[in-house]
XYZ file of C-alpha atoms in Angstrom:
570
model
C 58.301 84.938 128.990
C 55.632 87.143 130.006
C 53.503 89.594 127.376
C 55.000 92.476 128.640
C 58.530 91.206 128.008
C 58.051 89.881 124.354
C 59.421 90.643 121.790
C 57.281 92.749 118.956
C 56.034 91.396 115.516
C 58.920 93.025 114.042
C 61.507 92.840 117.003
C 65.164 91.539 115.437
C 68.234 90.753 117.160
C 70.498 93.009 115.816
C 73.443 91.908 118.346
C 72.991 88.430 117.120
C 73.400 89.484 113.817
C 75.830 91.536 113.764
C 75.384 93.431 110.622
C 77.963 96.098 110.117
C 77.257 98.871 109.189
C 74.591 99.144 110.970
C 71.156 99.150 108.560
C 68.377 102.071 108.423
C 66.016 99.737 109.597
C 65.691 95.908 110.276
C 62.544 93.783 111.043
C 61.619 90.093 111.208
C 60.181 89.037 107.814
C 57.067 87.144 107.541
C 58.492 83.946 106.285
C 61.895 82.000 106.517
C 64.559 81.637 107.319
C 65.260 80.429 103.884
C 67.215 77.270 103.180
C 70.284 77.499 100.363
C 70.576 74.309 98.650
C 72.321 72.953 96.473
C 69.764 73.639 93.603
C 69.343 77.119 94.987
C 69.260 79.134 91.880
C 70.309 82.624 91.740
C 68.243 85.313 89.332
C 69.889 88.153 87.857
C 67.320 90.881 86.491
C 68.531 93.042 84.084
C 71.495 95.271 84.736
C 72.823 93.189 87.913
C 74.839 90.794 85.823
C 77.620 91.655 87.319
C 77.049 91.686 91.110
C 75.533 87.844 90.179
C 79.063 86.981 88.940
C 80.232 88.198 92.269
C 78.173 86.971 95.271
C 78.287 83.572 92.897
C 82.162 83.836 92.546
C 82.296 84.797 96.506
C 79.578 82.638 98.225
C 80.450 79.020 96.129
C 83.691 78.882 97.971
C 82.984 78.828 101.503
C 79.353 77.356 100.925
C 80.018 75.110 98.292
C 76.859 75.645 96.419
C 77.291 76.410 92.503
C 73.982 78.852 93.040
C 73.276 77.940 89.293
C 71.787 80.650 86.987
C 67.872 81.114 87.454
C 64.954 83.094 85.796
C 63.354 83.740 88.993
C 60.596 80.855 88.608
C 63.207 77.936 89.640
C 62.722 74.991 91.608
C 65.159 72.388 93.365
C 64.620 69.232 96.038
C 63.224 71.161 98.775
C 63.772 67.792 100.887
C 64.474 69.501 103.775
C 68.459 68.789 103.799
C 69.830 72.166 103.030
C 70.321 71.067 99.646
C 67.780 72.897 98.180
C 64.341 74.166 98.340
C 61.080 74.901 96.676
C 60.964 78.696 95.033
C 62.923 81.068 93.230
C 66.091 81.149 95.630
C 68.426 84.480 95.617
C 66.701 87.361 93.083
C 68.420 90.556 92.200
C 66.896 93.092 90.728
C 66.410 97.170 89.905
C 64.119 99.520 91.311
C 64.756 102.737 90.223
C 62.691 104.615 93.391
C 65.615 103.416 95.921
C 67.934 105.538 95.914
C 71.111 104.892 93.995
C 72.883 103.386 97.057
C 69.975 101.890 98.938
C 68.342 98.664 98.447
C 65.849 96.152 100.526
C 66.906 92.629 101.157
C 63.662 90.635 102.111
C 63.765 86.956 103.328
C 60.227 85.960 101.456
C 58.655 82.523 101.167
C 59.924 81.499 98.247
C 62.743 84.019 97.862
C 65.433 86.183 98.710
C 65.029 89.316 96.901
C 67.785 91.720 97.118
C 66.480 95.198 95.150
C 69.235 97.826 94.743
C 68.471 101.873 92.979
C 71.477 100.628 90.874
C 73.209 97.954 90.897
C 75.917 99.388 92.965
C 72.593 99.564 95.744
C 72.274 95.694 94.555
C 76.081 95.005 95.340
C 75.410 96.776 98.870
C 72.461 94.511 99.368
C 74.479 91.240 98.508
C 77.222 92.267 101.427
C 74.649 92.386 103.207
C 73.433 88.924 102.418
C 76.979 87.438 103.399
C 77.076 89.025 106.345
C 73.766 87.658 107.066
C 74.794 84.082 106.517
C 77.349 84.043 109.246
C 80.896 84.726 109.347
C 82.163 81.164 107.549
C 80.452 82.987 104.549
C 83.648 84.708 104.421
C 85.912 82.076 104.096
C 87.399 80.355 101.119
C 86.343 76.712 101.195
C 83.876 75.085 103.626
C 84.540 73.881 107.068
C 81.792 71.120 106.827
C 80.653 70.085 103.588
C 77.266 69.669 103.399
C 76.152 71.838 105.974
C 72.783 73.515 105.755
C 72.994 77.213 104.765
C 69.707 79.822 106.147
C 69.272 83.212 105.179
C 67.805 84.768 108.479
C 63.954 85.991 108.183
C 64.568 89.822 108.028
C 63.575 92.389 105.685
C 66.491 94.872 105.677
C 65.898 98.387 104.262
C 69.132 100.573 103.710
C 70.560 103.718 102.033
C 73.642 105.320 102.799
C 74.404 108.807 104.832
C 77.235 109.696 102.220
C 78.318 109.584 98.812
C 82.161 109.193 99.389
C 82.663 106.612 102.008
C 86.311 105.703 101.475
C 89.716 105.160 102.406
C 93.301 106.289 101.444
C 96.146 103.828 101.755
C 99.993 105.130 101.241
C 101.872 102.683 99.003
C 104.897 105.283 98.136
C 106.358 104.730 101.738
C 105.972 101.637 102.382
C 104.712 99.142 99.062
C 102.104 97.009 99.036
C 101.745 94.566 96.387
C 99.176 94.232 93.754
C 97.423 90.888 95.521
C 97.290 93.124 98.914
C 95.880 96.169 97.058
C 93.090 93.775 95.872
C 92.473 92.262 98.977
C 92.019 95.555 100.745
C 89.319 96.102 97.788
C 87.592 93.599 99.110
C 87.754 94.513 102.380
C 86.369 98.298 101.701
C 83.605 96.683 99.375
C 83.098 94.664 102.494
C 82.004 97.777 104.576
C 80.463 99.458 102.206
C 83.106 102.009 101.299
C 83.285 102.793 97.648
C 86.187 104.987 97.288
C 90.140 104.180 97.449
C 92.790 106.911 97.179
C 95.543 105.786 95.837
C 98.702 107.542 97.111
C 100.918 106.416 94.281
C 104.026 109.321 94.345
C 106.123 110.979 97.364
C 109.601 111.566 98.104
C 109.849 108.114 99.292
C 108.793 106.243 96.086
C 107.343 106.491 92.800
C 104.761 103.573 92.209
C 103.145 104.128 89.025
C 104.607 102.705 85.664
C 104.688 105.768 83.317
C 106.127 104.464 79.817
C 106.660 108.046 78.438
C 109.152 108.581 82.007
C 110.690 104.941 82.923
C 113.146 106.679 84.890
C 110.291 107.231 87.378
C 110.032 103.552 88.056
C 113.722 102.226 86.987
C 115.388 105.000 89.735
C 112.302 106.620 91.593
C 110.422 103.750 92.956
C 113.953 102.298 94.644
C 115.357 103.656 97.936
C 118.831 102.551 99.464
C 117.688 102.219 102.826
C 114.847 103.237 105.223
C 114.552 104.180 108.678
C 113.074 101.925 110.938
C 110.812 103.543 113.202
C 109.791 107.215 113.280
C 112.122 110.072 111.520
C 114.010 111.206 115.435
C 114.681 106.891 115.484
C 118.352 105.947 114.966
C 117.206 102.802 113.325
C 117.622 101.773 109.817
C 116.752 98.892 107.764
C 119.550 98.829 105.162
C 118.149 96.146 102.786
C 117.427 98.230 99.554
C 113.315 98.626 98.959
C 110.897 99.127 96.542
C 108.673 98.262 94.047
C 106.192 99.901 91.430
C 102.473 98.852 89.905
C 102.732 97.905 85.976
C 100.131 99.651 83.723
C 98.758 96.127 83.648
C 98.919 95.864 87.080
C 96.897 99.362 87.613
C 94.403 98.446 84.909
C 93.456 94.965 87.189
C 93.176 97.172 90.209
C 91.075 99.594 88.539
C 88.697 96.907 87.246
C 88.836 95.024 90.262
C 87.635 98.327 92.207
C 85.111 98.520 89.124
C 83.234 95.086 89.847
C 82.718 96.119 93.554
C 80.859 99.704 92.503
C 84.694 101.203 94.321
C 85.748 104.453 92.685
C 89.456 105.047 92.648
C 91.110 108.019 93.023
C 94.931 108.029 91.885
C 97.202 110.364 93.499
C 100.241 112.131 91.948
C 101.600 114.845 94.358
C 103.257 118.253 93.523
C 104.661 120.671 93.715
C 106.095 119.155 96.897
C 106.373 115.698 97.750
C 108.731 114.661 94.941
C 111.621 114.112 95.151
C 111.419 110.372 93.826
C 110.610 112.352 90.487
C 113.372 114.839 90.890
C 115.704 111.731 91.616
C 114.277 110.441 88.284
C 114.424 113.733 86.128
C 116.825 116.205 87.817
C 115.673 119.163 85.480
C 112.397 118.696 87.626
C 113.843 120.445 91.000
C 114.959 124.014 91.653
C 118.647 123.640 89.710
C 119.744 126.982 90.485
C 119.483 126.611 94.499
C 120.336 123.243 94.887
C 122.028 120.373 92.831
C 119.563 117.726 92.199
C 121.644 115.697 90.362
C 123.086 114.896 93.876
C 119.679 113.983 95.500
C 118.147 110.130 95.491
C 115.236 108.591 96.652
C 114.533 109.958 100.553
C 114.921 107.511 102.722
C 113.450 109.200 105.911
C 110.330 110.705 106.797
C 108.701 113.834 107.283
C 108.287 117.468 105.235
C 111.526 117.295 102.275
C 112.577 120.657 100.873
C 113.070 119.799 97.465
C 109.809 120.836 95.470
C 109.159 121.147 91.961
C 110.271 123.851 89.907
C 108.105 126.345 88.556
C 108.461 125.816 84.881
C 106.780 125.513 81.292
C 108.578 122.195 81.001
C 107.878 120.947 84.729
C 103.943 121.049 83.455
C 104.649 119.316 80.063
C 106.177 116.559 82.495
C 103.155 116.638 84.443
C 100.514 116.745 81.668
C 102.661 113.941 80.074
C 102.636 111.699 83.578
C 98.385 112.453 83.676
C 97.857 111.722 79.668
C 99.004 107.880 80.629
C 96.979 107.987 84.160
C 93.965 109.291 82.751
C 94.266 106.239 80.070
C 94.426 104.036 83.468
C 92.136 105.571 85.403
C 89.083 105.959 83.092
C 86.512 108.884 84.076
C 83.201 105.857 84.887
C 85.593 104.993 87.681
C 87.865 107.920 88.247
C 86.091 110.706 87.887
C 87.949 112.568 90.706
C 92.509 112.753 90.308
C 94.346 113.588 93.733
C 96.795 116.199 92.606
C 98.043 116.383 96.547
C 99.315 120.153 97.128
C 100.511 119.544 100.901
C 103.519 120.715 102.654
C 105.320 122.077 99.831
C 107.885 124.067 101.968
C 108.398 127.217 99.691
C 112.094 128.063 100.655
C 113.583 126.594 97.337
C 111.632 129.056 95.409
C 112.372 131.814 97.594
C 115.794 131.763 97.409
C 115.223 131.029 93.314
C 115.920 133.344 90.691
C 114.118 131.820 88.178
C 111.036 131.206 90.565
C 110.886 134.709 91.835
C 110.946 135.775 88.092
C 108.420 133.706 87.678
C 106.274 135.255 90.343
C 106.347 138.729 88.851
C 105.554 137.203 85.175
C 102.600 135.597 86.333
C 101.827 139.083 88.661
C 100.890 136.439 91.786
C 101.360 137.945 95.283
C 103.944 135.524 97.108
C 105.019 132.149 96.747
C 101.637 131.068 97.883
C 99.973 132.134 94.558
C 103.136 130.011 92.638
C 101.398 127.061 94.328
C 98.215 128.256 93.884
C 99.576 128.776 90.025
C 100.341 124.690 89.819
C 96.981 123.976 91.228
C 94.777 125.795 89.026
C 96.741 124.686 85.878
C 96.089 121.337 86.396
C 92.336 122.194 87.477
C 91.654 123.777 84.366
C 93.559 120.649 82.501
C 91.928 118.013 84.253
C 88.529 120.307 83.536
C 88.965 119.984 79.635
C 89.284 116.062 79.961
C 86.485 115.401 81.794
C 88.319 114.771 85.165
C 88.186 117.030 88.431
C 91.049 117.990 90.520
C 90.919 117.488 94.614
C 94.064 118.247 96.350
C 94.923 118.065 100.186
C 93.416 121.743 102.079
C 96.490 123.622 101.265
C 95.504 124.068 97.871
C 93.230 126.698 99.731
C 96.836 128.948 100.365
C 96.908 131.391 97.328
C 93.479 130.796 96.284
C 91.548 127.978 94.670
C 90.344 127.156 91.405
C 86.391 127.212 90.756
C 85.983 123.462 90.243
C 88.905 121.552 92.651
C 87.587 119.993 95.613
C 89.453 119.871 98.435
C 90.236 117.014 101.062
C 90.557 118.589 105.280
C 93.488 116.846 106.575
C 94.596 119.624 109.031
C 91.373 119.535 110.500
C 87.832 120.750 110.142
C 88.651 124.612 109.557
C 90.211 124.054 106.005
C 86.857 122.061 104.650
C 84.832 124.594 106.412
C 86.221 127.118 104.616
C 86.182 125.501 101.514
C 82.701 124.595 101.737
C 81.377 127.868 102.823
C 83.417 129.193 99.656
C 81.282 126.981 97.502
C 83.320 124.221 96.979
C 83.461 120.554 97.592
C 84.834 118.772 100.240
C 85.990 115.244 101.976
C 86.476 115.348 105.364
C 89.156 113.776 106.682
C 90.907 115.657 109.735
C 93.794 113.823 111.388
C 93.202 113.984 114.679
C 90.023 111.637 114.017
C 90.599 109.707 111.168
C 94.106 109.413 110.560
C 94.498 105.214 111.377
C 98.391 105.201 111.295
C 97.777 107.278 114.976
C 97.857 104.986 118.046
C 94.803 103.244 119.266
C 95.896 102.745 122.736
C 97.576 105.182 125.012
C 99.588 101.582 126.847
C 103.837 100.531 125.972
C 102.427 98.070 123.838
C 101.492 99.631 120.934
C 103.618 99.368 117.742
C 105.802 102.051 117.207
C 103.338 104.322 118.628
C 102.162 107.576 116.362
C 99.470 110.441 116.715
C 97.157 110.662 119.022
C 95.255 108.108 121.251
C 92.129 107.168 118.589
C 90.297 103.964 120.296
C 87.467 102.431 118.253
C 84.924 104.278 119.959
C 86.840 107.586 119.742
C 86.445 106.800 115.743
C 83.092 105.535 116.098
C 82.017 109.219 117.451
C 83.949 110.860 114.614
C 81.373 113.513 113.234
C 81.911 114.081 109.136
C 79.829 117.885 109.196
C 81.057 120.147 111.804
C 78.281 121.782 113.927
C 78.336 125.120 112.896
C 77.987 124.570 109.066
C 75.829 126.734 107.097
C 73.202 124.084 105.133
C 74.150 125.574 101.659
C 77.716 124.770 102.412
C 76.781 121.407 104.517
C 75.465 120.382 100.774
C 79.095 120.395 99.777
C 80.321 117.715 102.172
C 80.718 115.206 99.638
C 81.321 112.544 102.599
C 84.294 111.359 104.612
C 87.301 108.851 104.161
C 89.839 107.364 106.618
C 93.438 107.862 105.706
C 96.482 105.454 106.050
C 99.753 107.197 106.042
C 102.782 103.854 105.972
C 105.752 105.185 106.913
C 106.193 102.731 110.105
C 103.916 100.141 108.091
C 106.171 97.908 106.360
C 103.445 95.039 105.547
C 100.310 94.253 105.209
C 100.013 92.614 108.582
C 101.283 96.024 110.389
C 98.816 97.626 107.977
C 96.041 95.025 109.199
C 96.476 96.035 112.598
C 96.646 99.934 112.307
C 93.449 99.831 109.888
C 91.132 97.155 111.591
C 88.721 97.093 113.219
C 88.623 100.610 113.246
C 87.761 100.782 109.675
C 84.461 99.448 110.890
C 83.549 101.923 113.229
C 84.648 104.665 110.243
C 82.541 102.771 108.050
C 79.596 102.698 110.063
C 79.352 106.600 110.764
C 79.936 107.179 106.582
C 77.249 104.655 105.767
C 74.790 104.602 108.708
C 72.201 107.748 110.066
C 73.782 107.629 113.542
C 72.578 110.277 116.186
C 74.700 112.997 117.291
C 78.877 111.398 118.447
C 77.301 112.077 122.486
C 74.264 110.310 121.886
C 75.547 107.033 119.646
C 75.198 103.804 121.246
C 79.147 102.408 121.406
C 77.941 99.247 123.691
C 75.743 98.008 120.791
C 78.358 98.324 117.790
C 80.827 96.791 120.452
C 78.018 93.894 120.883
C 77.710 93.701 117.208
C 81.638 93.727 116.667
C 82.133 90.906 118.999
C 78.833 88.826 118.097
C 79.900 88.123 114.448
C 82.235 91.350 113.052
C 85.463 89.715 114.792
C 84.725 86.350 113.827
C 84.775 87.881 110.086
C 87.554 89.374 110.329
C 88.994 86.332 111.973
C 87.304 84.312 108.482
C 88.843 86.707 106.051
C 92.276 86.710 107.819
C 92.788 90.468 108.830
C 95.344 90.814 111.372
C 93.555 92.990 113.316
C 94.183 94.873 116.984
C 92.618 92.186 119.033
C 90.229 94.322 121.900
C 92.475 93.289 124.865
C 95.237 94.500 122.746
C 98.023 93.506 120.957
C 99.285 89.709 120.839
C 103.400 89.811 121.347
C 104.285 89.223 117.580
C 102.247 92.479 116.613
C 104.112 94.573 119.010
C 107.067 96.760 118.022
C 109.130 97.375 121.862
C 111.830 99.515 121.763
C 111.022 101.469 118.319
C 110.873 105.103 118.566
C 107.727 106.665 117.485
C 106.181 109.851 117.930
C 103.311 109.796 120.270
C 100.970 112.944 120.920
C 99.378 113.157 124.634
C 96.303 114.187 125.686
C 92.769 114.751 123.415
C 93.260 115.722 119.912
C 92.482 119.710 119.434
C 89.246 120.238 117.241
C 90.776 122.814 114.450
C-alpha cells in the first residue's frame, strides 16, 4: 500500500463494523482489541447497576462468559486464550458532562470503559458494545464454546439527534402476545429507540385489563370473525379472535421497557375508535341515534361511526379506565398518555339530541369544539396527576388545550401547525413512516398497503420540515415509526413489515445525518449487509430479505389497498 493510500491514525472501518445507528464519530483507539475472558470482570460505578445486570444477563448467553462482578482494579489469566486477560475488563460508569443520551465507549489497554450522561447514555453505550462484538453476540447460547471474544480498538463518541426516538405497534387489531411485546422491547432498545406506543383500544379490540370495567376484556377484547385482507377483500377468517394484557401482564411490560431506559406510552382512544367499549358498556354510544345494544366487536377495518357519547357519565368511565392505567403506567416511565382523537366521524352527534344540547350548554361552535371538549377534559385531568396528554393531529380541529402534544399522522402540516402554535410535537406522517405501507412496488408483496416506502425512501425521511420557524423547530420533540396491524396477524407478518426498515428509521432519529439529498444510502446499505442482517438473522427477525420476499412470506391473491406513485408531502 502506498503512503498516499493509507489509512489515517484514526481511519476505522465503519462498513466492517457495521454499527447501526450510525455513531457521531468513530476512530481507532490506541490500544486493543481487547480480549474477553473468562475472568473478564465487569465494573459497575455507581448508578449503572442496572445496565450491568443487563449486558451481563444478555452477553453470558451467546458468549458464555459469567463477566463476574469487578471493582474496576481486577485481574484474570491473561494467557493469551481468550479466557481472560490482564486489567480491569468492561467499566461502566457516569459522567455527568455527556449529555443525558450520549456516552464514549473506548477500547483502552487495560479496559473497556463505556461512560454514559445517565445511565440510560450507559445502556446506549453497552448496545453499542454488542454490536461491536459481532453479530453471534446476539444469539442465545454459543456456536463454539470456547471461542475467543475481542472488543474492536475504537473509541466511539455518541449522542443522539432526538429525544423521542420510538415506535408505535397496534395490538387492538391484530394481538400480540405478552412474550412478542417483550421481544420487540428488545429489539427497539436494540436501535436505540426509547419510546413504545402502545395502541391498546379500537373498535377492533380492547386489550387492557381494567378491573373496575371487566366487561371491556370479558366482551370487548373478543371479535367473531375478521376479514382477511384489506376492508374492499371478500375474505374472512371465521375462527373467533382475541386476547387482552393482564394488569400483571402490563406491569412486566412496563418494567421490562423500564430496564432498557424505553418510555411507554399507553394508548386509550376516544371519542372515536370504540366501539369494543361501546360493545362492552352500551350506555357508552349515542343511544338515542342508534341501538348499541345491537353492536359487537367490529370485525372489519377502516373509519366506524359509532363514537362516544358526549356525557357526564361517559368521562366518569373514562377517568375510571385512566385511574387503573395511570397505576400501570407510572409517571418515571409514562410520563406522556395517548388519548388518540382521530377519525371520530361526527354524524352520530349530529343527528343527536342530547349531543346537540350539549353543544349549546357548553356554548362550543360545532361538533368540532364537542371533540375539542373531550380533549381538553382529559388534558386538564391528566395535568392534575402529573401526566400529559398527546393525541393524534386532529385534536388540533376545535382547538387545543395549552399543555397536549400532538402526534402528525396526516402529514407534516398538522405538527407544523402545532408547533408554530407553541406546542409539542412527534412527527410521524404516513406517507414516510407508516411501516404497515408496502416496501416494494412488485406482485409479491404481502397484501400490499400504502404507498411504495423502500428502505432508502425511509432512510431519507426528514423529522423537521424545511420551512420551520427555530422557536417552533424547538418543539419537535423527535419522531417515531408507526405500525398499524390490521393485515398483520403475527409476529412474523409483523417482522417483515417492520424490519429492516426500523433501522433506517432508527438511524435518522438517533444519528446527525446531512440533509435526505445529501445522505449516503450506499454506506448504511454496506453497513446493513456487513453485520446488521446477520443480526437480525442472530436474533431471529423475520425480516424482508433485500431481493425480496421468500415464498412463505408472501400473501398472493389477498386484496390490499395499494397507493401509486410518490407519496404527496402535506
Amino acid at each position: 500500500m502506498t503512503p498516499e493510500n493509507a489509512p489515517s491514525p484514526g481511519a476505522v472501518d465503519a462498513a466492517a463494523l457495521g454499527l447501526v445507528p450510525a455513531p457521531r464519530t468513530l476512530t481507532a483507539a490506541a490500544a486493543g482489541p481487547y480480549p474477553l475472558g473468562y475472568r473478564t470482570p465487569l465494573t459497575a460505578g455507581p448508578g449503572t447497576e442496572g445496565v450491568a445486570r443487563w449486558l451481563r444477563a444478555t452477553l453470558g448467553p451467546p458468549t458464555g462468559l459469567p463477566l463476574p462482578e469487578g471493582d474496576g482494579t481486577g485481574t484474570s489469566t491473561g494467557d493469551g486464550s481468550g479466557r481472560g486477560s490482564t486489567g480491569q475488563g468492561i467499566v461502566l460508569e457516569l459522567d455527568e458532562s455527556l449529555a443525558p443520551e450520549g456516552y464514549r465507549l473506548a477500547v483502552e489497554a487495560n479496559a473497556v470503559r463505556v461512560t454514559g450522561g445517565t445511565a440510560a447514555g450507559v445502556f446506549r453505550g453497552a448496545q453499542t458494545l454488542r454490536q461491536l462484538l459481532g453479530p453471534d453476540a446476539f444469539r442465545r447460547a454459543p456456536l463454539a464454546p470456547g471461542r475467543t471474544w475481542e472488543v474492536p480498538p475504537v473509541v466511539v463518541e455518541d449522542e443522539p439527534r432526538f429525544g423521542w426516538r420510538g415506535m408505535m405497534l397496534d395490538v387492538s387489531r391484530h394481538f400480540l402476545p405478552k412474550d412478542d411485546v417483550l421481544r420487540y422491547l428488545d429489539l427497539l432498545a436494540a436501535h436505540k429507540l426509547n419510546v413504545f406506543h402502545f395502541h391498546l383500544t379500537d373498535d377492533q379490540g380492547w386489550r387492557i385489563e381494567i378491573k373496575r370495567y371487566p366487561r371491556l376484556t370479558e366482551v370487548g377484547s373478543w371479535r367473531s370473525r375478521t376479514k382477511y385482507g384489506h376492508r374492499a377483500s371478500e375474505l374472512w377468517d371465521e375462527t373467533p379472535y382475541g386476547g387482552f394484557y393482564t394488569q400483571d401482564d402490563i406491569r412486566e411490560i412496563v418494567a421490562h421497557a423500564a430496564e432498557r431506559h424505553i418510555r411507554v406510552v399507553p394508548e386509550i382512544d376516544i371519542p372515536g375508535h370504540s366501539q369494543a367499549a361501546i360493545s362492552a358498556y352500551p350506555e357508552l354510544g349515542n343511544t338515542d341515534v342508534v341501538d348499541t345494544t345491537a353492536l359487537s366487536v367490529w370485525d372489519t377495518w377502516g373509519v366506524n361511526p359509532n363514537v362516544l357519547a358526549p356525557t357526564d357519565d361517559t368521562l366518569r368511565f373514562f377517568e375510571g379506565v385512566l385511574e387503573e392505567v395511570l397505576e400501570l403506567f407510572p409517571a418515571e416511565t409514562s410520563p406522556f398518555v395517548h388519548m388518540g382523537g382521530d377519525e371520530c366521524p361526527k354524524d352520530q352527534w349530529k343527528e343527536s339530541p342530547l349531543a346537540q344540547a350539549r353543544i349549546a350548554e357548553l356554548g362550543v361552535k360545532d361538533e368540532d369544539g364537542l371533540q375539542s371538549w373531550f380533549i381538553r377534559h382529559f388534558d386538564a385531568w391528566l395535568t392534575a396527576r402529573g401526566r400529559r396528554l398527546i393525541g393524534w393531529d386532529e385534536i388540533l380541529e376545535g382547538g387545543l388545550a395549552e399543555g397536549a402534544a400532538v402526534s402528525s399522522w396526516r402529514g407534516y402540516g398538522g405538527g407544523i401547525a402545532a408547533a408554530e402554535a407553541g406546542h409539542d410535537v412527534v412527527m410521524c406522517p404516513e406517507q414516510q413512516v407508516y411501516l404497515d405501507h408496502r416496501q416494494d412496488g412488485g406482485p409479491d408483496e404481502p397484501m400490499p398497503i400504502g404507498y411504495v416506502r423502500t428502505l432508502e425512501d425511509v432512510y431519507r425521511f426528514e423529522p423537521v420540515p424545511p420551512g420551520l420557524s427555530e422557536e417552533a423547530a424547538r418543539h419537535i420533540l423527535g419522531t417515531q415509526a408507526n405500525v398499524w396491524t390490521e393485515v398483520m396477524q403475527n409476529r412474523a407478518r409483523v417482522d417483515y413489515q417492520v424490519f429492516p426498515r426500523l433501522a433506517a428509521f432508527a438511524e435518522v432519529a438517533w444519528s446527525a445525518l446531512p440533509a435526505p439529498a445529501d445522505r449516503d444510502f450506499a454506506a448504511f446499505d454496506a453497513r446493513m449487509r456487513t453485520a446488521h442482517y446477520a443480526r437480525l438473522d442472530a436474533l431471529g427477525v423475520d425480516y424482508r430479505p433485500p431481493g425480496g420476499p421468500y415464498p412463505r412470506q408472501q400473501r398472493p391473491g389477498i386484496l390490499g389497498r395499494p397507493l401509486e406513485g410518490e407519496p404527496p408531502v402535506v
